[in-house]
mmCIF file of C-alpha atoms and ligand atoms in Angstrom:
data_model
loop_
_atom_site.group_PDB
_atom_site.id
_atom_site.type_symbol
_atom_site.label_atom_id
_atom_site.label_comp_id
_atom_site.label_asym_id
_atom_site.label_seq_id
_atom_site.Cartn_x
_atom_site.Cartn_y
_atom_site.Cartn_z
ATOM 1 C CA MET A 57 7.834 -20.196 7.816
ATOM 2 C CA ALA A 58 8.267 -17.328 5.420
ATOM 3 C CA ARG A 59 9.740 -14.208 6.872
ATOM 4 C CA LEU A 60 7.400 -11.865 8.622
ATOM 5 C CA GLY A 61 6.384 -8.368 7.546
ATOM 6 C CA ILE A 62 5.326 -5.674 9.986
ATOM 7 C CA TYR A 63 3.006 -2.794 9.121
ATOM 8 C CA VAL A 64 2.715 0.237 11.415
ATOM 9 C CA GLN A 65 -0.186 2.618 10.905
ATOM 10 C CA VAL A 66 0.176 6.349 11.640
ATOM 11 C CA PRO A 67 -3.328 7.794 11.141
ATOM 12 C CA PHE A 68 -2.495 11.509 11.064
ATOM 13 C CA CYS A 69 -2.442 13.976 8.161
ATOM 14 C CA GLN A 70 -1.906 17.706 7.785
ATOM 15 C CA THR A 71 -5.128 18.127 5.874
ATOM 16 C CA LYS A 72 -7.771 15.899 4.315
ATOM 17 C CA CYS A 73 -7.494 15.275 0.576
ATOM 18 C CA THR A 74 -10.851 15.611 -1.183
ATOM 19 C CA TYR A 75 -10.877 12.041 -2.533
ATOM 20 C CA CYS A 76 -9.729 10.323 0.676
ATOM 21 C CA ASN A 77 -11.850 8.291 3.038
ATOM 22 C CA PHE A 78 -9.079 6.630 5.022
ATOM 23 C CA HIS A 79 -9.450 6.622 8.776
ATOM 24 C CA THR A 80 -7.019 9.458 9.226
ATOM 25 C CA GLY A 81 -7.385 12.706 11.105
ATOM 26 C CA VAL A 82 -5.888 16.142 11.322
ATOM 27 C CA VAL A 83 -4.854 16.468 14.969
ATOM 28 C CA SER A 84 -2.524 18.499 17.142
ATOM 29 C CA ALA A 85 1.126 17.371 17.048
ATOM 30 C CA ALA A 86 0.846 16.928 20.827
ATOM 31 C CA ARG A 87 -1.036 13.678 20.142
ATOM 32 C CA PHE A 88 1.765 12.077 18.150
ATOM 33 C CA SER A 89 3.966 11.020 21.063
ATOM 34 C CA PRO A 90 1.195 9.350 23.156
ATOM 35 C CA TYR A 91 0.060 7.499 20.031
ATOM 36 C CA VAL A 92 3.580 6.220 19.371
ATOM 37 C CA GLU A 93 3.831 5.144 23.014
ATOM 38 C CA ALA A 94 0.663 3.077 22.532
ATOM 39 C CA VAL A 95 2.009 1.494 19.327
ATOM 40 C CA CYS A 96 5.270 0.561 21.080
ATOM 41 C CA ARG A 97 3.285 -1.068 23.893
ATOM 42 C CA GLU A 98 1.221 -3.001 21.383
ATOM 43 C CA ILE A 99 4.351 -4.230 19.596
ATOM 44 C CA ARG A 100 6.037 -5.310 22.832
ATOM 45 C CA GLY A 101 2.880 -7.100 23.999
ATOM 46 C CA PHE A 102 2.082 -8.911 20.761
ATOM 47 C CA ARG A 103 2.490 -12.335 22.371
ATOM 48 C CA ASN A 104 -0.635 -11.596 24.466
ATOM 49 C CA LEU A 105 -2.745 -12.075 21.353
ATOM 50 C CA ASP A 106 -3.073 -15.776 22.010
ATOM 51 C CA ALA A 107 -4.475 -15.535 25.472
ATOM 52 C CA ALA A 108 -6.468 -12.343 25.277
ATOM 53 C CA ALA A 109 -7.943 -12.239 21.774
ATOM 54 C CA GLY A 110 -8.338 -15.894 20.879
ATOM 55 C CA VAL A 111 -6.021 -15.485 17.893
ATOM 56 C CA LYS A 112 -4.098 -18.726 17.413
ATOM 57 C CA LEU A 113 -0.668 -17.591 16.398
ATOM 58 C CA PRO A 114 1.275 -20.391 14.706
ATOM 59 C CA GLU A 115 4.192 -21.324 16.944
ATOM 60 C CA GLU A 116 6.679 -20.535 14.174
ATOM 61 C CA LEU A 117 5.430 -16.956 13.991
ATOM 62 C CA GLY A 118 7.112 -16.013 17.250
ATOM 63 C CA LYS A 119 10.393 -17.370 15.892
ATOM 64 C CA ALA A 120 10.128 -15.888 12.402
ATOM 65 C CA SER A 121 12.482 -13.075 11.589
ATOM 66 C CA VAL A 122 11.115 -9.747 10.427
ATOM 67 C CA ASP A 123 12.591 -8.692 7.107
ATOM 68 C CA THR A 124 10.212 -5.925 6.008
ATOM 69 C CA VAL A 125 8.645 -3.021 7.869
ATOM 70 C CA TYR A 126 6.200 -0.574 6.305
ATOM 71 C CA ILE A 127 5.267 2.593 8.179
ATOM 72 C CA GLY A 128 2.168 3.900 6.440
ATOM 73 C CA GLY A 129 -0.740 6.191 7.012
ATOM 74 C CA GLY A 130 -1.829 8.825 6.992
ATOM 75 C CA THR A 131 1.358 10.798 6.721
ATOM 76 C CA PRO A 132 3.936 9.199 9.023
ATOM 77 C CA SER A 133 6.631 11.584 7.766
ATOM 78 C CA LEU A 134 4.867 14.223 9.907
ATOM 79 C CA LEU A 135 6.227 12.546 13.039
ATOM 80 C CA GLU A 136 9.503 13.636 14.535
ATOM 81 C CA PRO A 137 12.135 11.085 13.436
ATOM 82 C CA VAL A 138 12.785 10.130 17.064
ATOM 83 C CA LEU A 139 9.208 8.805 17.262
ATOM 84 C CA LEU A 140 9.715 6.675 14.151
ATOM 85 C CA GLN A 141 12.960 5.436 15.669
ATOM 86 C CA ARG A 142 11.113 4.422 18.853
ATOM 87 C CA MET A 143 8.676 2.245 16.925
ATOM 88 C CA LEU A 144 11.478 0.597 14.944
ATOM 89 C CA ASP A 145 13.411 -0.011 18.175
ATOM 90 C CA ALA A 146 10.335 -1.642 19.726
ATOM 91 C CA ILE A 147 10.211 -4.014 16.731
ATOM 92 C CA ARG A 148 13.945 -4.738 17.020
ATOM 93 C CA GLU A 149 13.595 -5.507 20.749
ATOM 94 C CA THR A 150 10.550 -7.768 20.313
ATOM 95 C CA PHE A 151 11.283 -9.727 17.139
ATOM 96 C CA ILE A 152 14.293 -11.228 15.418
ATOM 97 C CA ALA A 153 14.959 -8.239 13.191
ATOM 98 C CA LYS A 154 16.723 -8.890 9.902
ATOM 99 C CA PHE A 155 15.425 -5.875 8.065
ATOM 100 C CA SER A 156 16.031 -5.787 4.339
ATOM 101 C CA GLU A 157 13.367 -3.198 3.474
ATOM 102 C CA VAL A 158 12.041 -0.498 5.807
ATOM 103 C CA THR A 159 9.583 1.810 4.032
ATOM 104 C CA LEU A 160 8.256 5.144 5.196
ATOM 105 C CA GLU A 161 5.302 6.786 3.480
ATOM 106 C CA ALA A 162 6.009 10.475 3.082
ATOM 107 C CA ASP A 163 4.498 13.578 1.592
ATOM 108 C CA PRO A 164 7.072 15.553 -0.398
ATOM 109 C CA GLU A 165 6.523 18.836 1.462
ATOM 110 C CA THR A 166 7.415 17.198 4.812
ATOM 111 C CA VAL A 167 10.967 16.263 3.749
ATOM 112 C CA SER A 168 13.970 18.175 5.098
ATOM 113 C CA ASP A 169 17.710 17.399 5.183
ATOM 114 C CA GLU A 170 17.587 16.756 8.939
ATOM 115 C CA LYS A 171 14.605 14.440 8.708
ATOM 116 C CA ALA A 172 16.002 12.451 5.779
ATOM 117 C CA GLU A 173 19.324 11.942 7.566
ATOM 118 C CA ALA A 174 17.549 10.856 10.762
ATOM 119 C CA TRP A 175 15.291 8.466 8.806
ATOM 120 C CA PHE A 176 18.297 6.804 7.205
ATOM 121 C CA ALA A 177 20.104 6.582 10.547
ATOM 122 C CA ALA A 178 16.997 4.926 12.047
ATOM 123 C CA GLY A 179 17.175 2.202 9.370
ATOM 124 C CA ILE A 180 14.622 3.515 6.870
ATOM 125 C CA ASN A 181 15.923 2.612 3.421
ATOM 126 C CA ARG A 182 12.858 3.144 1.234
ATOM 127 C CA VAL A 183 10.496 6.116 0.965
ATOM 128 C CA SER A 184 7.120 5.986 -0.745
ATOM 129 C CA PHE A 185 5.973 9.418 -1.877
ATOM 130 C CA GLY A 186 2.325 10.307 -2.358
ATOM 131 C CA VAL A 187 3.132 12.357 -5.491
ATOM 132 C CA GLN A 188 -0.265 11.695 -7.146
ATOM 133 C CA SER A 189 0.369 14.211 -9.978
ATOM 134 C CA PHE A 190 2.940 16.716 -11.235
ATOM 135 C CA SER A 191 0.217 19.197 -12.192
ATOM 136 C CA ASP A 192 -0.230 21.933 -9.578
ATOM 137 C CA LYS A 193 -3.786 22.497 -10.807
ATOM 138 C CA GLU A 194 -4.679 18.855 -10.149
ATOM 139 C CA LEU A 195 -2.861 18.820 -6.800
ATOM 140 C CA THR A 196 -4.654 21.964 -5.648
ATOM 141 C CA ALA A 197 -8.056 20.615 -6.687
ATOM 142 C CA ALA A 198 -7.396 17.353 -4.836
ATOM 143 C CA GLY A 199 -6.555 19.223 -1.629
ATOM 144 C CA ARG A 200 -2.915 18.149 -1.586
ATOM 145 C CA LEU A 201 -0.451 20.453 0.150
ATOM 146 C CA HIS A 202 2.610 19.744 -1.982
ATOM 147 C CA ARG A 203 3.355 21.122 -5.429
ATOM 148 C CA ARG A 204 5.441 19.810 -8.303
ATOM 149 C CA GLU A 205 8.537 21.698 -7.143
ATOM 150 C CA ASP A 206 8.348 19.967 -3.720
ATOM 151 C CA VAL A 207 8.907 16.603 -5.392
ATOM 152 C CA TYR A 208 11.895 18.007 -7.299
ATOM 153 C CA ARG A 209 13.254 19.389 -4.020
ATOM 154 C CA ALA A 210 12.613 16.292 -1.880
ATOM 155 C CA ALA A 211 13.910 13.456 -4.083
ATOM 156 C CA PRO A 212 17.568 14.672 -4.158
ATOM 157 C CA ILE A 213 17.452 15.266 -0.388
ATOM 158 C CA LEU A 214 16.559 11.617 0.167
ATOM 159 C CA ARG A 215 19.273 10.420 -2.186
ATOM 160 C CA ALA A 216 21.883 12.653 -0.514
ATOM 161 C CA ALA A 217 20.882 11.190 2.857
ATOM 162 C CA GLY A 218 21.535 7.660 1.541
ATOM 163 C CA ILE A 219 17.982 6.543 0.746
ATOM 164 C CA ARG A 220 18.314 4.932 -2.658
ATOM 165 C CA ASN A 221 14.940 3.282 -3.023
ATOM 166 C CA ILE A 222 12.152 5.761 -3.746
ATOM 167 C CA SER A 223 8.628 4.985 -4.861
ATOM 168 C CA PHE A 224 6.157 7.448 -6.400
ATOM 169 C CA ASP A 225 2.380 7.036 -6.282
ATOM 170 C CA LEU A 226 0.377 8.562 -9.122
ATOM 171 C CA ILE A 227 -3.418 8.728 -9.398
ATOM 172 C CA ALA A 228 -5.056 8.378 -12.810
ATOM 173 C CA GLY A 229 -8.348 10.262 -12.885
ATOM 174 C CA LEU A 230 -7.861 13.332 -10.687
ATOM 175 C CA PRO A 231 -10.063 16.357 -11.430
ATOM 176 C CA PHE A 232 -8.729 18.402 -14.388
ATOM 177 C CA GLN A 233 -6.461 15.581 -15.570
ATOM 178 C CA THR A 234 -6.140 15.358 -19.346
ATOM 179 C CA ALA A 235 -4.217 13.058 -21.672
ATOM 180 C CA GLU A 236 -1.575 15.822 -21.957
ATOM 181 C CA SER A 237 -1.237 16.489 -18.226
ATOM 182 C CA TRP A 238 -1.061 12.748 -17.544
ATOM 183 C CA LYS A 239 1.733 12.319 -20.097
ATOM 184 C CA ASP A 240 3.508 15.266 -18.531
ATOM 185 C CA SER A 241 3.304 13.635 -15.070
ATOM 186 C CA LEU A 242 4.826 10.473 -16.541
ATOM 187 C CA GLU A 243 7.588 12.534 -18.186
ATOM 188 C CA GLN A 244 8.431 14.258 -14.892
ATOM 189 C CA LEU A 245 8.528 10.889 -13.222
ATOM 190 C CA ARG A 246 11.017 9.667 -15.833
ATOM 191 C CA ALA A 247 13.187 12.719 -15.171
ATOM 192 C CA LEU A 248 13.340 11.909 -11.446
ATOM 193 C CA GLN A 249 13.905 8.161 -11.928
ATOM 194 C CA PRO A 250 12.206 6.670 -8.872
ATOM 195 C CA GLU A 251 13.016 2.994 -8.373
ATOM 196 C CA HIS A 252 9.347 2.071 -8.013
ATOM 197 C CA VAL A 253 6.020 3.430 -9.256
ATOM 198 C CA SER A 254 2.411 2.764 -8.213
ATOM 199 C CA VAL A 255 -0.450 3.949 -10.412
ATOM 200 C CA TYR A 256 -3.907 3.904 -8.866
ATOM 201 C CA LEU A 257 -7.145 4.540 -10.718
ATOM 202 C CA PHE A 258 -9.263 7.192 -9.048
ATOM 203 C CA GLU A 259 -12.169 5.520 -7.282
ATOM 204 C CA VAL A 260 -15.347 7.236 -6.190
ATOM 205 C CA ASP A 261 -15.454 6.664 -2.447
ATOM 206 C CA GLU A 262 -18.846 7.515 -1.060
ATOM 207 C CA GLY A 263 -17.278 8.513 2.242
ATOM 208 C CA SER A 264 -14.943 11.133 0.773
ATOM 209 C CA ARG A 265 -15.957 14.750 0.185
ATOM 210 C CA LEU A 266 -15.392 14.445 -3.563
ATOM 211 C CA GLY A 267 -17.161 11.079 -3.705
ATOM 212 C CA LYS A 268 -20.253 12.446 -1.932
ATOM 213 C CA GLU A 269 -20.330 15.362 -4.322
ATOM 214 C CA LEU A 270 -20.036 13.116 -7.380
ATOM 215 C CA LEU A 271 -22.783 10.796 -6.160
ATOM 216 C CA SER A 272 -25.141 13.670 -5.412
ATOM 217 C CA GLY A 273 -24.444 15.344 -8.763
ATOM 218 C CA GLY A 274 -22.876 18.404 -7.118
ATOM 219 C CA ALA A 275 -20.016 20.517 -8.437
ATOM 220 C CA ARG A 276 -17.928 21.231 -5.323
ATOM 221 C CA TYR A 277 -14.358 19.880 -5.086
ATOM 222 C CA SER A 278 -14.131 20.106 -8.884
ATOM 223 C CA ALA A 279 -16.464 17.139 -9.203
ATOM 224 C CA GLY A 280 -17.474 18.284 -12.689
ATOM 225 C CA SER A 281 -13.864 17.953 -13.882
ATOM 226 C CA VAL A 282 -13.279 14.294 -13.008
ATOM 227 C CA PRO A 283 -12.260 12.370 -16.164
ATOM 228 C CA SER A 284 -14.599 9.680 -17.508
ATOM 229 C CA ASP A 285 -13.998 5.955 -16.902
ATOM 230 C CA ASP A 286 -12.814 5.590 -20.509
ATOM 231 C CA GLU A 287 -10.319 8.422 -20.090
ATOM 232 C CA MET A 288 -9.010 6.825 -16.886
ATOM 233 C CA ALA A 289 -8.630 3.470 -18.643
ATOM 234 C CA ASN A 290 -6.655 5.257 -21.379
ATOM 235 C CA PHE A 291 -4.433 6.930 -18.770
ATOM 236 C CA TYR A 292 -3.713 3.512 -17.305
ATOM 237 C CA GLU A 293 -2.858 2.030 -20.701
ATOM 238 C CA THR A 294 -0.586 5.000 -21.421
ATOM 239 C CA ALA A 295 1.195 4.402 -18.108
ATOM 240 C CA CYS A 296 1.672 0.702 -18.954
ATOM 241 C CA GLU A 297 3.314 1.577 -22.291
ATOM 242 C CA PHE A 298 5.330 4.475 -20.950
ATOM 243 C CA LEU A 299 6.702 2.739 -17.860
ATOM 244 C CA GLY A 300 7.531 -0.412 -19.811
ATOM 245 C CA ALA A 301 9.486 1.656 -22.321
ATOM 246 C CA ALA A 302 11.245 3.450 -19.448
ATOM 247 C CA GLY A 303 12.628 0.150 -18.103
ATOM 248 C CA TYR A 304 10.158 -0.583 -15.322
ATOM 249 C CA HIS A 305 9.006 -4.131 -14.666
ATOM 250 C CA HIS A 306 5.225 -4.315 -14.352
ATOM 251 C CA TYR A 307 4.779 -6.913 -11.609
ATOM 252 C CA GLU A 308 1.366 -6.160 -10.096
ATOM 253 C CA ILE A 309 -1.643 -4.473 -11.668
ATOM 254 C CA SER A 310 -0.870 -1.143 -9.991
ATOM 255 C CA ASN A 311 2.889 -1.509 -9.485
ATOM 256 C CA TRP A 312 6.097 -1.197 -11.499
ATOM 257 C CA ALA A 313 9.716 -1.460 -10.367
ATOM 258 C CA LYS A 314 13.215 -1.256 -11.671
ATOM 259 C CA PRO A 315 14.438 -4.887 -11.876
ATOM 260 C CA GLY A 316 14.912 -6.379 -8.404
ATOM 261 C CA LEU A 317 13.302 -3.438 -6.605
ATOM 262 C CA GLU A 318 9.750 -4.730 -6.326
ATOM 263 C CA SER A 319 8.190 -3.914 -2.947
ATOM 264 C CA ARG A 320 9.166 -6.880 -0.783
ATOM 265 C CA HIS A 321 6.650 -5.906 1.860
ATOM 266 C CA ASN A 322 3.671 -5.531 -0.452
ATOM 267 C CA LEU A 323 4.533 -8.799 -2.191
ATOM 268 C CA LYS A 324 3.751 -10.491 1.131
ATOM 269 C CA TYR A 325 0.145 -9.239 0.920
ATOM 270 C CA TRP A 326 -0.284 -10.491 -2.627
ATOM 271 C CA ARG A 327 1.396 -13.828 -1.868
ATOM 272 C CA ARG A 328 -0.610 -14.372 1.336
ATOM 273 C CA GLU A 329 2.501 -14.433 3.481
ATOM 274 C CA PRO A 330 2.217 -13.519 7.165
ATOM 275 C CA TYR A 331 2.323 -9.964 8.423
ATOM 276 C CA LEU A 332 1.473 -8.242 11.667
ATOM 277 C CA GLY A 333 -0.082 -4.792 11.795
ATOM 278 C CA PHE A 334 0.252 -2.398 14.709
ATOM 279 C CA GLY A 335 -1.560 0.866 15.298
ATOM 280 C CA ALA A 336 -5.142 2.082 14.825
ATOM 281 C CA GLY A 337 -6.937 0.207 12.051
ATOM 282 C CA ALA A 338 -3.933 -2.002 11.242
ATOM 283 C CA HIS A 339 -4.653 -5.454 9.801
ATOM 284 C CA SER A 340 -2.788 -8.714 10.451
ATOM 285 C CA PHE A 341 -2.667 -12.131 8.824
ATOM 286 C CA CYS A 342 -0.909 -15.180 10.238
ATOM 287 C CA GLY A 343 -1.657 -17.652 7.432
ATOM 288 C CA THR A 344 -4.959 -18.950 8.804
ATOM 289 C CA GLU A 345 -6.535 -15.996 10.626
ATOM 290 C CA ARG A 346 -7.027 -12.305 9.961
ATOM 291 C CA TRP A 347 -7.674 -9.603 12.529
ATOM 292 C CA ALA A 348 -7.873 -5.830 12.621
ATOM 293 C CA ASN A 349 -7.491 -3.120 15.247
ATOM 294 C CA ALA A 350 -9.997 -0.424 16.130
ATOM 295 C CA HIS A 351 -9.860 2.397 13.583
ATOM 296 C CA ASP A 352 -10.414 5.261 15.960
ATOM 297 C CA PRO A 353 -6.998 6.330 17.295
ATOM 298 C CA ALA A 354 -8.519 7.488 20.608
ATOM 299 C CA GLU A 355 -10.294 4.178 21.136
ATOM 300 C CA TYR A 356 -7.160 2.315 20.104
ATOM 301 C CA GLY A 357 -5.056 4.296 22.581
ATOM 302 C CA ARG A 358 -7.547 3.774 25.424
ATOM 303 C CA ALA A 359 -7.523 0.007 24.833
ATOM 304 C CA ILE A 360 -3.730 -0.257 24.809
ATOM 305 C CA MET A 361 -3.179 2.016 27.796
ATOM 306 C CA GLY A 362 -5.957 0.203 29.671
ATOM 307 C CA GLY A 363 -4.141 -3.107 29.171
ATOM 308 C CA ARG A 364 -6.675 -4.411 26.639
ATOM 309 C CA LEU A 365 -6.092 -5.569 23.095
ATOM 310 C CA PRO A 366 -7.433 -3.097 20.511
ATOM 311 C CA ILE A 367 -8.793 -5.799 18.161
ATOM 312 C CA GLU A 368 -12.255 -5.128 16.742
ATOM 313 C CA GLN A 369 -12.439 -7.767 13.999
ATOM 314 C CA HIS A 370 -11.160 -11.336 13.942
ATOM 315 C CA GLU A 371 -11.892 -14.152 11.512
ATOM 316 C CA VAL A 372 -10.598 -17.614 10.844
ATOM 317 C CA VAL A 373 -10.034 -17.829 7.076
ATOM 318 C CA THR A 374 -12.047 -20.751 5.686
ATOM 319 C CA ALA A 375 -10.683 -22.884 2.837
ATOM 320 C CA ALA A 376 -13.229 -21.313 0.448
ATOM 321 C CA ALA A 377 -12.185 -17.785 1.459
ATOM 322 C CA ALA A 378 -8.508 -18.711 1.162
ATOM 323 C CA LEU A 379 -9.083 -20.002 -2.379
ATOM 324 C CA GLU A 380 -10.884 -16.800 -3.292
ATOM 325 C CA GLU A 381 -7.934 -14.781 -1.992
ATOM 326 C CA GLU A 382 -5.471 -16.945 -3.936
ATOM 327 C CA LEU A 383 -7.311 -16.318 -7.203
ATOM 328 C CA PHE A 384 -7.963 -12.628 -6.646
ATOM 329 C CA LEU A 385 -4.464 -11.794 -5.429
ATOM 330 C CA GLY A 386 -2.848 -14.163 -7.922
ATOM 331 C CA LEU A 387 -4.548 -12.475 -10.856
ATOM 332 C CA ARG A 388 -3.272 -9.090 -9.709
ATOM 333 C CA GLN A 389 0.312 -10.315 -10.109
ATOM 334 C CA LEU A 390 1.604 -10.313 -13.654
ATOM 335 C CA ASP A 391 3.544 -13.544 -13.126
ATOM 336 C CA GLY A 392 0.132 -15.155 -12.737
ATOM 337 C CA ILE A 393 -1.388 -17.932 -10.679
ATOM 338 C CA ASP A 394 0.379 -21.244 -10.160
ATOM 339 C CA VAL A 395 -2.676 -23.379 -10.899
ATOM 340 C CA GLY A 396 -0.864 -26.657 -10.173
ATOM 341 C CA ARG A 397 0.023 -25.561 -6.652
ATOM 342 C CA ILE A 398 -3.488 -24.326 -5.907
ATOM 343 C CA GLU A 399 -5.088 -27.509 -7.237
ATOM 344 C CA ARG A 400 -2.801 -29.601 -5.031
ATOM 345 C CA GLU A 401 -3.275 -27.468 -1.931
ATOM 346 C CA TYR A 402 -7.044 -27.075 -2.205
ATOM 347 C CA GLY A 403 -7.881 -30.449 -3.780
ATOM 348 C CA ILE A 404 -9.853 -28.920 -6.666
ATOM 349 C CA ALA A 405 -9.633 -28.755 -10.443
ATOM 350 C CA LEU A 406 -9.546 -25.253 -11.919
ATOM 351 C CA GLY A 407 -9.251 -26.129 -15.613
ATOM 352 C CA GLU A 408 -12.983 -25.766 -16.322
ATOM 353 C CA ARG A 409 -13.122 -22.372 -14.677
ATOM 354 C CA PHE A 410 -10.249 -20.975 -16.727
ATOM 355 C CA ALA A 411 -11.185 -22.543 -20.097
ATOM 356 C CA PRO A 412 -13.937 -20.026 -21.057
ATOM 357 C CA MET A 413 -11.727 -17.125 -19.932
ATOM 358 C CA GLU A 414 -8.904 -18.408 -22.078
ATOM 359 C CA ALA A 415 -11.228 -18.882 -25.049
ATOM 360 C CA ALA A 416 -12.426 -15.287 -24.614
ATOM 361 C CA GLY A 417 -8.827 -14.055 -24.630
ATOM 362 C CA LEU A 418 -9.045 -12.724 -21.061
ATOM 363 C CA VAL A 419 -6.353 -14.969 -19.601
ATOM 364 C CA GLU A 420 -3.367 -16.796 -21.053
ATOM 365 C CA LYS A 421 -1.691 -20.023 -19.969
ATOM 366 C CA GLU A 422 1.968 -20.889 -19.841
ATOM 367 C CA GLY A 423 2.638 -24.302 -18.324
ATOM 368 C CA ASN A 424 1.070 -24.257 -14.867
ATOM 369 C CA LEU A 425 0.780 -20.485 -14.802
ATOM 370 C CA VAL A 426 -2.384 -18.590 -15.700
ATOM 371 C CA ARG A 427 -2.281 -14.836 -15.975
ATOM 372 C CA LEU A 428 -4.380 -11.978 -17.243
ATOM 373 C CA ALA A 429 -3.826 -11.481 -20.960
ATOM 374 C CA ALA A 430 -1.865 -8.428 -22.029
ATOM 375 C CA GLY A 431 -4.273 -5.544 -22.546
ATOM 376 C CA LYS A 432 -6.850 -7.074 -20.188
ATOM 377 C CA LEU A 433 -5.425 -5.805 -16.916
ATOM 378 C CA SER A 434 -8.129 -3.196 -16.552
ATOM 379 C CA VAL A 435 -10.828 -5.914 -16.539
ATOM 380 C CA SER A 436 -9.270 -8.028 -13.769
ATOM 381 C CA ASN A 437 -12.381 -7.717 -11.587
ATOM 382 C CA GLU A 438 -14.581 -9.077 -14.380
ATOM 383 C CA VAL A 439 -12.252 -12.066 -14.762
ATOM 384 C CA PHE A 440 -12.202 -12.660 -11.036
ATOM 385 C CA VAL A 441 -15.997 -12.580 -10.754
ATOM 386 C CA GLY A 442 -16.202 -15.055 -13.668
ATOM 387 C CA LEU A 443 -13.773 -17.392 -11.913
ATOM 388 C CA MET A 444 -15.761 -17.432 -8.693
ATOM 389 C CA LYS A 445 -19.041 -18.465 -10.366
HETATM 390 S S1 SF4 B 77 -2.411 12.353 2.722
HETATM 391 FE FE1 SF4 B 77 -3.147 10.304 2.158
HETATM 392 S S2 SF4 B 77 -4.156 9.513 4.000
HETATM 393 FE FE2 SF4 B 77 -3.895 11.738 4.288
HETATM 394 S S3 SF4 B 77 -5.845 12.629 3.604
HETATM 395 FE FE3 SF4 B 77 -4.453 12.644 1.825
HETATM 396 S S4 SF4 B 77 -4.832 10.691 0.738
HETATM 397 FE FE4 SF4 B 77 -5.753 10.535 2.800
#
């Protein structure tokens, strides 16, 4: 069995960004410790899944070693380091821990010398920053608390503490973003030299404050200053050119890394390798089944402390659904899809499905590999829908 990844969800933030519809809340710090206690109990009791939730864990899963941990959110860097340490210790006590990559999501304004040193001592060796933009105007409009200077302050603190693998997230399409401000954000990024970069296209989420405003034609939350779809596509293309020229390897539609520093944990999602998720709303996949915990942290906590499993969704992945995942996730990776392997494993022929895409210049073939053609990354969904017909 491939090595196992573990995701831990911390659903707390200091404020709510205007574009965000994640299940995260702004709560009193007094709720952090009880939540962490519940997560530790869930981790230690993970073998109960079989009996209590009907999830059939492959036998090998219990023996697999854990090589990646990703503590995400929310803003897990809000927690006192000792609470992060407790969750990592619970994983070490419960699983065969051979950690090679332990990532913490952090907001730049939450970083201090003491925290960074404690994170490194706890085993955290990678930090993913929600930078989103280097323009204070864009950050303010999006409801972010940090400013450009916080990123410049925080990155050297992490490096001084020993954390040498830093990832920056940027969002293409924030209100007030222009071609110039986007290029400036990319330039600042080059000055700080993170090892890894994720670029996400702004998506209108009908559950977010900004999304609701956009859909109702309102002007609050700077809705009138959101760039057009064409501008966003241009921002993305600019990022592809810029990051390539700056020595980053583009390995997934939204992700670039310095050679050898691709996110090992996230690669498990795209390669359909097993991972377990702990915490409110966390998702798990064991190779044949997927399940997810209750999103509401209070409900999650009540279930765990009441001795019940917090699972609210569970599905056995059918062969058809697995094939769909293979194609969708495979196309997102720039190495492409190993068509030969999929044809063998699923007993199907894919040649006819890819032929019209290849003729239209949307995909290209190299031996057994099929990948999105250069310059067609922004139409991956169109290609995927065509493949599933
Ligand atoms: S920090 Fe992240 S999770 Fe929290 S509100 Fe902002 S975008 Fe959402």
